[in-house]
């Protein structure tokens, strides 16, 4: 049940971020709504990934900046030694400014503008993940103008479904991403022939919030089929990038706050056939940052409806759009109250019926001024905020700053 006192199960493994461990006294000094990031959770997550990859020296992690580009979060991740996966010139710049070395930056996206490509060429980033033949030709042309050679990987659309929300599935032939299987050989040959292109390898990404490892096994099988064909053709594949997508447990941010990285990396260790000298690249976003973040709001009003009770909070879909956009579940806790539970629809103040964080949520009895934590909001939260209704963009605070 949401917001009940932590059970033994909830306490097991960590005392981090459980109800009552938020620095509520410090929260009182801060204007709500805001994002709160528990750096212990983030660091433990990064350590877990590093530990997983310790024995696989040919594996490289590029954090997908799109999940959270708060500069303070980026600095912690770059200090942990990871690279960055970017999808815009702005993200490339944010990565470099946060200390990610340019030779660990990769740049994907179906619609890179000339300005963005030039910026990335100027930074000498590690690799462009190219999504079409047309883009390949433009990168070659822009690199020629600078007398440079651009390293590129070709993003292949593997035509694999993933058991996730349709808005965040990317690997089907009907999706706009990547180059189709039927066209890929022609584009590889072109990439090898172009004078200002250095063909580095292949790139995939099948979707996000994937919890069924079978989807990643299917990806490995498809990659193996392809690399066998490519080997016969003598295409030089130096690297394989499998994208991101590992999901998290939104239901249990307290006792399952570290995603199952072991099962995830094991899929690739067991199922993906790498040739001598090939490197394997990952672009995880959500699983790195989701569980460290909460959106903190204050309760404005309790309103008795005809058949339900509303807790109207000052946070809204403009700070966290995931529930409105994907009907996403986020655990909601009243971190100010220990009173017996009552049932509420937790809603924001925006003039849209979809501005609802949760329906029929059991919360400790809730009053005006209480703090509400919306959990697992570290990924695709702050970064997707908008200024709709002239709201100010939310600020993000690290637990380190609020001691
Ligand atoms: N690489 C590529 C090429 C991607 O498109 C994405 C995410 C990632 C890596 C990182 O995926 P992750 O490990 O975070 O699943 N706003 C949505 C998620 C959109 C994901 C877009 N691409 C949400 O809030 O659920």
Short mmCIF file of C-alpha atoms and ligand atoms in Angstrom, two decimals:
data_model
loop_
_atom_site.label_atom_id
_atom_site.label_comp_id
_atom_site.label_asym_id
_atom_site.label_seq_id
_atom_site.Cartn_x
_atom_site.Cartn_y
_atom_site.Cartn_z
CA UNK A 1 0.00 0.00 0.00
CA UNK A 2 1.39 3.42 -0.79
CA UNK A 3 2.60 5.56 2.09
CA UNK A 4 2.08 3.03 4.86
CA UNK A 5 4.84 2.96 7.47
CA UNK A 6 7.80 1.13 5.97
CA UNK A 7 7.49 -2.63 6.27
CA UNK A 8 10.44 -4.88 7.08
CA UNK A 9 10.55 -5.62 3.37
CA UNK A 10 10.74 -1.91 2.60
CA UNK A 11 13.50 -1.37 5.11
CA UNK A 12 15.55 -4.33 3.97
CA UNK A 13 18.51 -3.29 1.88
CA UNK A 14 18.40 0.40 2.59
CA UNK A 15 17.32 3.15 4.88
CA UNK A 16 17.64 5.58 2.03
CA UNK A 17 14.67 7.64 0.94
CA UNK A 18 12.13 5.78 3.05
CA UNK A 19 9.32 7.76 4.53
CA UNK A 20 10.66 9.91 7.31
CA UNK A 21 14.19 10.14 5.96
CA UNK A 22 13.54 13.14 3.73
CA UNK A 23 15.07 16.31 5.20
CA UNK A 24 11.65 17.86 5.84
CA UNK A 25 13.01 20.67 8.01
CA UNK A 26 15.16 21.83 5.11
CA UNK A 27 12.28 21.39 2.67
CA UNK A 28 10.38 24.04 4.66
CA UNK A 29 12.90 26.65 3.48
CA UNK A 30 12.42 25.81 -0.20
CA UNK A 31 9.73 26.90 -2.58
CA UNK A 32 7.73 23.94 -3.87
CA UNK A 33 7.44 22.12 -6.19
CA UNK A 34 11.04 21.02 -6.64
CA UNK A 35 13.04 17.91 -7.42
CA UNK A 36 15.00 16.23 -4.65
CA UNK A 37 17.82 13.88 -5.62
CA UNK A 38 19.25 11.41 -3.12
CA UNK A 39 22.92 11.24 -4.07
CA UNK A 40 23.49 8.10 -1.99
CA UNK A 41 21.01 6.27 -4.18
CA UNK A 42 22.61 7.68 -7.32
CA UNK A 43 26.14 6.79 -6.23
CA UNK A 44 25.11 3.29 -5.17
CA UNK A 45 23.46 2.81 -8.56
CA UNK A 46 26.59 3.97 -10.37
CA UNK A 47 28.79 1.73 -8.21
CA UNK A 48 26.55 -1.24 -9.01
CA UNK A 49 26.91 -0.63 -12.76
CA UNK A 50 30.67 -0.18 -12.45
CA UNK A 51 30.94 -3.39 -10.46
CA UNK A 52 28.87 -5.24 -13.07
CA UNK A 53 31.15 -4.04 -15.87
CA UNK A 54 34.41 -4.56 -13.99
CA UNK A 55 35.24 -7.85 -15.67
CA UNK A 56 34.05 -6.80 -19.11
CA UNK A 57 36.74 -4.40 -20.19
CA UNK A 58 35.31 -4.23 -23.73
CA UNK A 59 31.94 -2.93 -22.40
CA UNK A 60 31.36 0.85 -22.30
CA UNK A 61 28.53 2.76 -20.64
CA UNK A 62 27.22 6.02 -22.06
CA UNK A 63 24.65 7.59 -19.77
CA UNK A 64 21.62 8.75 -21.81
CA UNK A 65 21.52 12.42 -20.90
CA UNK A 66 17.93 12.80 -22.06
CA UNK A 67 16.79 11.09 -18.84
CA UNK A 68 18.10 13.88 -16.63
CA UNK A 69 20.47 16.69 -17.63
CA UNK A 70 20.58 18.54 -14.32
CA UNK A 71 24.22 19.73 -14.30
CA UNK A 72 24.74 18.56 -10.71
CA UNK A 73 23.56 15.06 -11.59
CA UNK A 74 25.66 15.05 -14.78
CA UNK A 75 28.79 15.93 -12.81
CA UNK A 76 28.32 12.97 -10.48
CA UNK A 77 27.81 10.62 -13.42
CA UNK A 78 30.78 11.94 -15.40
CA UNK A 79 32.96 11.68 -12.28
CA UNK A 80 32.01 7.99 -12.12
CA UNK A 81 33.81 7.57 -15.43
CA UNK A 82 30.90 6.97 -17.79
CA UNK A 83 30.46 8.39 -21.25
CA UNK A 84 27.40 10.28 -22.50
CA UNK A 85 24.72 9.52 -25.04
CA UNK A 86 23.26 12.73 -26.47
CA UNK A 87 20.39 13.49 -28.84
CA UNK A 88 20.88 17.19 -29.53
CA UNK A 89 23.55 19.86 -29.74
CA UNK A 90 22.33 21.15 -26.39
CA UNK A 91 22.93 17.75 -24.82
CA UNK A 92 26.40 17.49 -26.40
CA UNK A 93 27.25 20.88 -24.88
CA UNK A 94 25.76 19.93 -21.50
CA UNK A 95 27.82 16.72 -21.51
CA UNK A 96 31.09 18.50 -22.26
CA UNK A 97 30.38 21.23 -19.70
CA UNK A 98 29.67 18.58 -17.06
CA UNK A 99 33.07 17.00 -17.65
CA UNK A 100 32.28 14.06 -19.93
CA UNK A 101 35.36 13.66 -22.16
CA UNK A 102 34.51 14.35 -25.82
CA UNK A 103 35.94 10.99 -26.80
CA UNK A 104 33.22 9.32 -24.70
CA UNK A 105 30.32 11.27 -26.21
CA UNK A 106 27.99 9.71 -28.78
CA UNK A 107 25.32 11.66 -30.62
CA UNK A 108 22.07 10.03 -31.87
CA UNK A 109 18.79 11.43 -33.18
CA UNK A 110 16.77 11.22 -36.39
CA UNK A 111 16.95 14.95 -37.09
CA UNK A 112 20.37 16.41 -36.38
CA UNK A 113 20.62 19.94 -37.76
CA UNK A 114 23.72 21.19 -39.60
CA UNK A 115 24.47 23.45 -36.63
CA UNK A 116 24.35 20.49 -34.24
CA UNK A 117 26.52 18.32 -36.49
CA UNK A 118 29.09 21.13 -36.79
CA UNK A 119 29.15 21.61 -33.04
CA UNK A 120 29.77 17.90 -32.48
CA UNK A 121 32.49 17.90 -35.17
CA UNK A 122 34.15 20.87 -33.44
CA UNK A 123 34.15 18.97 -30.14
CA UNK A 124 35.57 15.85 -31.88
CA UNK A 125 33.01 13.61 -30.23
CA UNK A 126 33.53 9.88 -30.29
CA UNK A 127 30.74 8.92 -32.66
CA UNK A 128 27.59 9.99 -34.50
CA UNK A 129 24.81 7.41 -34.42
CA UNK A 130 23.46 7.97 -37.91
CA UNK A 131 19.81 7.26 -38.60
CA UNK A 132 19.48 7.63 -42.40
CA UNK A 133 21.44 7.67 -45.64
CA UNK A 134 20.55 11.34 -46.12
CA UNK A 135 22.10 12.21 -42.76
CA UNK A 136 25.23 10.18 -43.58
CA UNK A 137 25.80 12.25 -46.72
CA UNK A 138 25.37 15.54 -44.85
CA UNK A 139 27.79 14.51 -42.10
CA UNK A 140 30.33 13.56 -44.79
CA UNK A 141 29.84 16.95 -46.45
CA UNK A 142 30.11 18.98 -43.23
CA UNK A 143 33.16 16.99 -42.09
CA UNK A 144 34.78 17.64 -45.50
CA UNK A 145 34.28 21.39 -45.03
CA UNK A 146 36.24 21.15 -41.79
CA UNK A 147 38.78 18.76 -43.27
CA UNK A 148 37.81 16.20 -40.66
CA UNK A 149 36.75 12.57 -40.63
CA UNK A 150 33.62 11.82 -38.61
CA UNK A 151 33.35 8.51 -36.80
CA UNK A 152 29.88 7.10 -37.24
CA UNK A 153 27.78 4.09 -36.26
CA UNK A 154 24.68 3.24 -38.25
CA UNK A 155 21.49 2.89 -36.26
CA UNK A 156 19.61 -0.15 -37.45
CA UNK A 157 15.90 -0.56 -36.92
CA UNK A 158 15.86 -4.23 -35.85
CA UNK A 159 12.08 -4.60 -36.21
CA UNK A 160 11.72 -5.99 -32.70
CA UNK A 161 8.82 -5.16 -30.41
CA UNK A 162 9.32 -4.56 -26.70
CA UNK A 163 6.83 -5.18 -23.92
CA UNK A 164 6.43 -1.54 -22.99
CA UNK A 165 4.22 1.49 -23.61
CA UNK A 166 3.65 2.11 -27.34
CA UNK A 167 4.89 5.71 -27.01
CA UNK A 168 8.31 4.47 -25.90
CA UNK A 169 8.76 1.57 -28.35
CA UNK A 170 11.34 2.46 -30.95
CA UNK A 171 12.56 -0.73 -32.63
CA UNK A 172 9.63 -1.57 -34.90
CA UNK A 173 9.74 -1.08 -38.66
CA UNK A 174 6.81 1.37 -38.29
CA UNK A 175 8.86 3.64 -35.98
CA UNK A 176 10.80 6.57 -37.41
CA UNK A 177 14.11 5.46 -35.89
CA UNK A 178 17.08 3.87 -37.62
CA UNK A 179 17.75 2.37 -41.02
CA UNK A 180 15.61 -0.54 -42.23
CA UNK A 181 17.06 -4.02 -42.45
CA UNK A 182 16.51 -4.09 -46.22
CA UNK A 183 18.56 -0.93 -46.76
CA UNK A 184 21.33 -1.38 -44.24
CA UNK A 185 23.92 -3.15 -46.39
CA UNK A 186 23.78 -0.45 -49.06
CA UNK A 187 24.25 2.26 -46.44
CA UNK A 188 27.16 0.44 -44.79
CA UNK A 189 28.91 0.18 -48.15
CA UNK A 190 28.37 3.86 -48.72
CA UNK A 191 29.71 4.70 -45.24
CA UNK A 192 32.85 2.65 -45.87
CA UNK A 193 33.39 4.41 -49.21
CA UNK A 194 32.83 8.02 -48.10
CA UNK A 195 36.14 9.86 -47.61
CA UNK A 196 35.14 11.90 -44.55
CA UNK A 197 33.41 9.06 -42.73
CA UNK A 198 35.06 6.49 -40.50
CA UNK A 199 32.61 3.59 -40.17
CA UNK A 200 32.80 2.44 -36.57
CA UNK A 201 29.91 0.04 -36.11
CA UNK A 202 26.22 -0.47 -35.56
CA UNK A 203 23.68 0.93 -33.13
CA UNK A 204 20.27 -0.22 -31.84
CA UNK A 205 17.67 0.86 -29.31
CA UNK A 206 14.39 -1.02 -29.00
CA UNK A 207 12.51 1.01 -26.40
CA UNK A 208 12.38 2.10 -22.80
CA UNK A 209 11.11 0.79 -19.42
CA UNK A 210 11.73 -2.79 -20.54
CA UNK A 211 11.54 -5.30 -17.69
CA UNK A 212 11.24 -8.52 -19.63
CA UNK A 213 14.79 -9.66 -20.39
CA UNK A 214 13.43 -11.73 -23.27
CA UNK A 215 13.20 -8.51 -25.30
CA UNK A 216 16.93 -7.93 -24.92
CA UNK A 217 17.58 -11.60 -25.78
CA UNK A 218 15.59 -11.05 -29.00
CA UNK A 219 17.77 -8.01 -29.72
CA UNK A 220 20.95 -10.07 -29.19
CA UNK A 221 19.66 -12.78 -31.55
CA UNK A 222 18.88 -10.23 -34.23
CA UNK A 223 22.32 -8.61 -33.84
CA UNK A 224 24.01 -12.04 -34.09
CA UNK A 225 22.15 -12.77 -37.33
CA UNK A 226 23.23 -9.44 -38.75
CA UNK A 227 26.85 -9.56 -37.66
CA UNK A 228 27.20 -13.03 -39.23
CA UNK A 229 26.07 -11.61 -42.55
CA UNK A 230 28.29 -8.54 -42.10
CA UNK A 231 31.30 -10.75 -41.30
CA UNK A 232 30.75 -12.67 -44.54
CA UNK A 233 30.72 -9.35 -46.38
CA UNK A 234 33.92 -8.33 -44.52
CA UNK A 235 32.32 -5.16 -43.11
CA UNK A 236 34.62 -3.89 -40.34
CA UNK A 237 32.36 -3.67 -37.25
CA UNK A 238 34.48 -2.28 -34.41
CA UNK A 239 31.63 -1.53 -32.03
CA UNK A 240 28.08 -2.62 -31.32
CA UNK A 241 25.84 -0.22 -29.40
CA UNK A 242 22.70 -1.81 -27.93
CA UNK A 243 21.10 1.43 -26.70
CA UNK A 244 19.31 1.64 -23.37
CA UNK A 245 15.91 0.63 -22.13
CA UNK A 246 16.31 -1.24 -18.84
CA UNK A 247 13.21 -0.56 -16.75
CA UNK A 248 12.85 0.16 -13.04
CA UNK A 249 10.38 -0.89 -10.35
CA UNK A 250 8.06 2.10 -9.99
CA UNK A 251 6.02 0.19 -7.41
CA UNK A 252 8.86 -0.27 -4.93
CA UNK A 253 11.25 2.69 -4.89
CA UNK A 254 12.20 1.92 -1.27
CA UNK A 255 13.37 -1.65 -1.29
CA UNK A 256 14.00 -2.13 -5.01
CA UNK A 257 15.77 1.09 -5.75
CA UNK A 258 18.67 -0.55 -7.59
CA UNK A 259 17.46 -1.90 -10.95
CA UNK A 260 18.37 -5.44 -11.96
CA UNK A 261 21.60 -4.59 -13.75
CA UNK A 262 22.95 -8.07 -13.18
CA UNK A 263 20.23 -9.81 -15.21
CA UNK A 264 20.45 -7.08 -17.84
CA UNK A 265 24.20 -7.28 -18.48
CA UNK A 266 24.07 -11.07 -18.18
CA UNK A 267 21.75 -11.21 -21.21
CA UNK A 268 24.46 -9.60 -23.32
CA UNK A 269 27.27 -11.64 -21.75
CA UNK A 270 25.38 -14.84 -22.50
CA UNK A 271 23.62 -14.12 -25.78
CA UNK A 272 25.60 -11.59 -27.80
CA UNK A 273 28.48 -12.93 -29.86
CA UNK A 274 31.29 -10.40 -29.98
CA UNK A 275 34.26 -10.89 -32.26
CA UNK A 276 37.84 -10.29 -31.25
CA UNK A 277 38.47 -6.60 -30.60
CA UNK A 278 34.80 -5.53 -30.77
CA UNK A 279 33.48 -3.24 -28.07
CA UNK A 280 29.92 -3.29 -26.73
CA UNK A 281 28.26 0.01 -25.84
CA UNK A 282 25.25 0.68 -23.62
CA UNK A 283 23.13 3.81 -23.32
CA UNK A 284 21.15 3.47 -20.10
CA UNK A 285 19.21 6.48 -18.86
CA UNK A 286 16.17 5.74 -16.72
CA UNK A 287 17.75 2.89 -14.74
CA UNK A 288 20.64 5.17 -13.74
CA UNK A 289 18.70 8.13 -12.38
CA UNK A 290 15.00 7.33 -11.87
CA UNK A 291 15.06 6.04 -8.32
CA UNK A 292 17.23 8.79 -6.87
CA UNK A 293 14.68 11.52 -7.62
CA UNK A 294 11.38 12.62 -6.09
CA UNK A 295 9.15 15.51 -6.97
CA UNK A 296 8.35 17.32 -3.74
CA UNK A 297 5.11 19.30 -3.57
CA UNK A 298 2.99 20.95 -0.90
CA UNK A 299 -0.69 20.23 -0.42
CA UNK A 300 -2.71 23.33 -1.27
CA UNK A 301 -6.24 22.17 -0.54
CA UNK A 302 -8.28 19.14 0.39
CA UNK A 303 -11.50 19.16 -1.53
CA UNK A 304 -14.44 16.87 -0.85
CA UNK A 305 -16.03 15.87 -4.18
CA UNK A 306 -19.34 14.08 -4.63
CA UNK A 307 -17.89 10.62 -4.42
CA UNK A 308 -14.21 11.27 -3.80
CA UNK A 309 -11.73 13.38 -1.95
CA UNK A 310 -9.07 15.37 -3.79
CA UNK A 311 -5.65 16.33 -2.52
CA UNK A 312 -4.76 19.34 -4.67
CA UNK A 313 -1.01 19.85 -4.66
CA UNK A 314 1.18 22.60 -6.09
CA UNK A 315 3.11 20.17 -8.31
CA UNK A 316 1.53 19.42 -11.66
CA UNK A 317 1.97 17.90 -15.08
CA UNK A 318 4.20 20.84 -15.92
CA UNK A 319 6.85 19.49 -13.50
CA UNK A 320 6.20 15.78 -14.09
CA UNK A 321 4.33 14.93 -17.26
CA UNK A 322 4.73 11.15 -17.22
CA UNK A 323 1.36 10.29 -15.59
CA UNK A 324 -0.52 12.56 -18.02
CA UNK A 325 1.46 11.51 -21.08
CA UNK A 326 1.93 7.79 -20.56
CA UNK A 327 -0.57 7.04 -17.77
CA UNK A 328 2.60 6.23 -15.83
CA UNK A 329 2.39 5.07 -12.22
CA UNK A 330 4.52 6.86 -9.62
CA UNK A 331 4.31 5.97 -5.95
CA UNK A 332 2.95 8.90 -3.92
CA UNK A 333 3.73 9.43 -0.23
CA UNK A 334 2.66 12.02 2.31
CA UNK A 335 5.99 12.50 4.06
CA UNK A 336 4.59 14.91 6.69
CA UNK A 337 1.81 12.78 8.18
CA UNK A 338 1.64 9.62 10.30
CA UNK A 339 -2.11 9.73 10.72
CA UNK A 340 -4.28 6.78 9.62
CA UNK A 341 -4.68 6.45 5.90
CA UNK A 342 -7.46 7.93 3.82
CA UNK A 343 -8.09 7.72 0.10
CA UNK A 344 -7.44 10.65 -2.26
CA UNK A 345 -7.18 11.55 -5.91
CA UNK A 346 -3.90 13.44 -6.01
CA UNK A 347 -4.15 16.21 -8.59
CA UNK A 348 -2.28 19.31 -9.74
CA UNK A 349 -3.59 22.81 -10.38
CA UNK A 350 -3.29 22.85 -14.20
CA UNK A 351 -6.44 23.35 -16.26
CA UNK A 352 -6.32 19.90 -17.86
CA UNK A 353 -8.28 16.86 -16.70
CA UNK A 354 -5.17 14.78 -17.26
CA UNK A 355 -3.30 16.72 -14.55
CA UNK A 356 -3.69 13.80 -12.14
CA UNK A 357 -0.84 12.03 -10.35
CA UNK A 358 -2.90 9.19 -8.96
CA UNK A 359 -6.49 8.12 -8.43
CA UNK A 360 -7.74 6.46 -5.22
CA UNK A 361 -4.33 6.75 -3.57
CA UNK A 362 -4.08 5.72 0.09
CA UNK A 363 -2.18 8.44 1.93
CA UNK A 364 -1.73 9.15 5.61
CA UNK A 365 -4.47 11.68 6.42
CA UNK A 366 -3.47 14.73 4.48
CA UNK A 367 -3.76 18.43 5.31
CA UNK A 368 -2.92 21.74 3.73
CA UNK A 369 0.83 22.36 3.87
CA UNK A 370 1.87 18.69 4.03
CA UNK A 371 4.74 17.59 1.81
CA UNK A 372 3.92 15.04 -0.86
CA UNK A 373 6.75 13.04 -2.46
CA UNK A 374 6.16 11.63 -5.91
CA UNK A 375 8.74 8.93 -6.17
CA UNK A 376 10.93 7.44 -8.90
CA UNK A 377 10.87 10.77 -10.70
CA UNK A 378 14.60 11.19 -11.35
CA UNK A 379 14.28 10.12 -15.00
CA UNK A 380 12.24 12.01 -17.58
CA UNK A 381 10.93 14.28 -14.81
CA UNK A 382 12.77 17.60 -14.40
CA UNK A 383 14.05 17.42 -17.97
CA UNK A 384 10.55 17.13 -19.45
CA UNK A 385 9.13 20.01 -17.42
CA UNK A 386 7.32 22.76 -19.30
CA UNK A 387 6.20 26.28 -18.59
CA UNK A 388 2.57 25.65 -19.51
CA UNK A 389 0.30 28.01 -17.56
CA UNK A 390 3.38 30.25 -17.12
CA UNK A 391 4.72 27.93 -14.45
CA UNK A 392 8.36 28.39 -13.57
CA UNK A 393 10.63 25.48 -14.36
CA UNK A 394 11.30 23.43 -11.22
CA UNK A 395 14.66 23.51 -9.47
CA UNK A 396 16.55 20.39 -8.48
CA UNK A 397 18.38 19.95 -5.14
CA UNK A 398 20.84 17.24 -4.19
CA UNK A 399 20.59 15.62 -0.76
CA UNK A 400 24.24 16.71 -0.26
CA UNK A 401 23.13 20.35 -0.41
CA UNK A 402 20.36 19.94 2.17
CA UNK A 403 22.21 18.26 5.03
N1 LIG B 1 19.34 5.47 -26.45
C1 LIG B 1 18.41 5.94 -27.30
C2 LIG B 1 18.73 6.00 -28.73
C3 LIG B 1 17.17 6.36 -26.82
O1 LIG B 1 16.26 6.83 -27.66
C4 LIG B 1 16.89 6.28 -25.42
C5 LIG B 1 15.61 6.74 -24.88
C6 LIG B 1 17.89 5.79 -24.57
C7 LIG B 1 19.11 5.38 -25.12
C8 LIG B 1 17.71 5.69 -23.08
O2 LIG B 1 16.70 4.81 -22.76
P1 LIG B 1 16.40 4.42 -21.22
O3 LIG B 1 17.58 3.61 -20.72
O4 LIG B 1 16.23 5.66 -20.45
O5 LIG B 1 15.16 3.62 -21.29
N2 LIG B 1 10.12 10.00 -21.84
C9 LIG B 1 9.89 8.57 -21.76
C10 LIG B 1 11.11 7.77 -22.15
C11 LIG B 1 11.62 8.09 -23.55
C12 LIG B 1 12.88 7.33 -23.91
C13 LIG B 1 13.45 7.83 -25.19
N3 LIG B 1 14.67 7.20 -25.61
C14 LIG B 1 9.41 8.22 -20.35
O6 LIG B 1 9.26 9.12 -19.54
O7 LIG B 1 9.14 7.06 -20.06
#
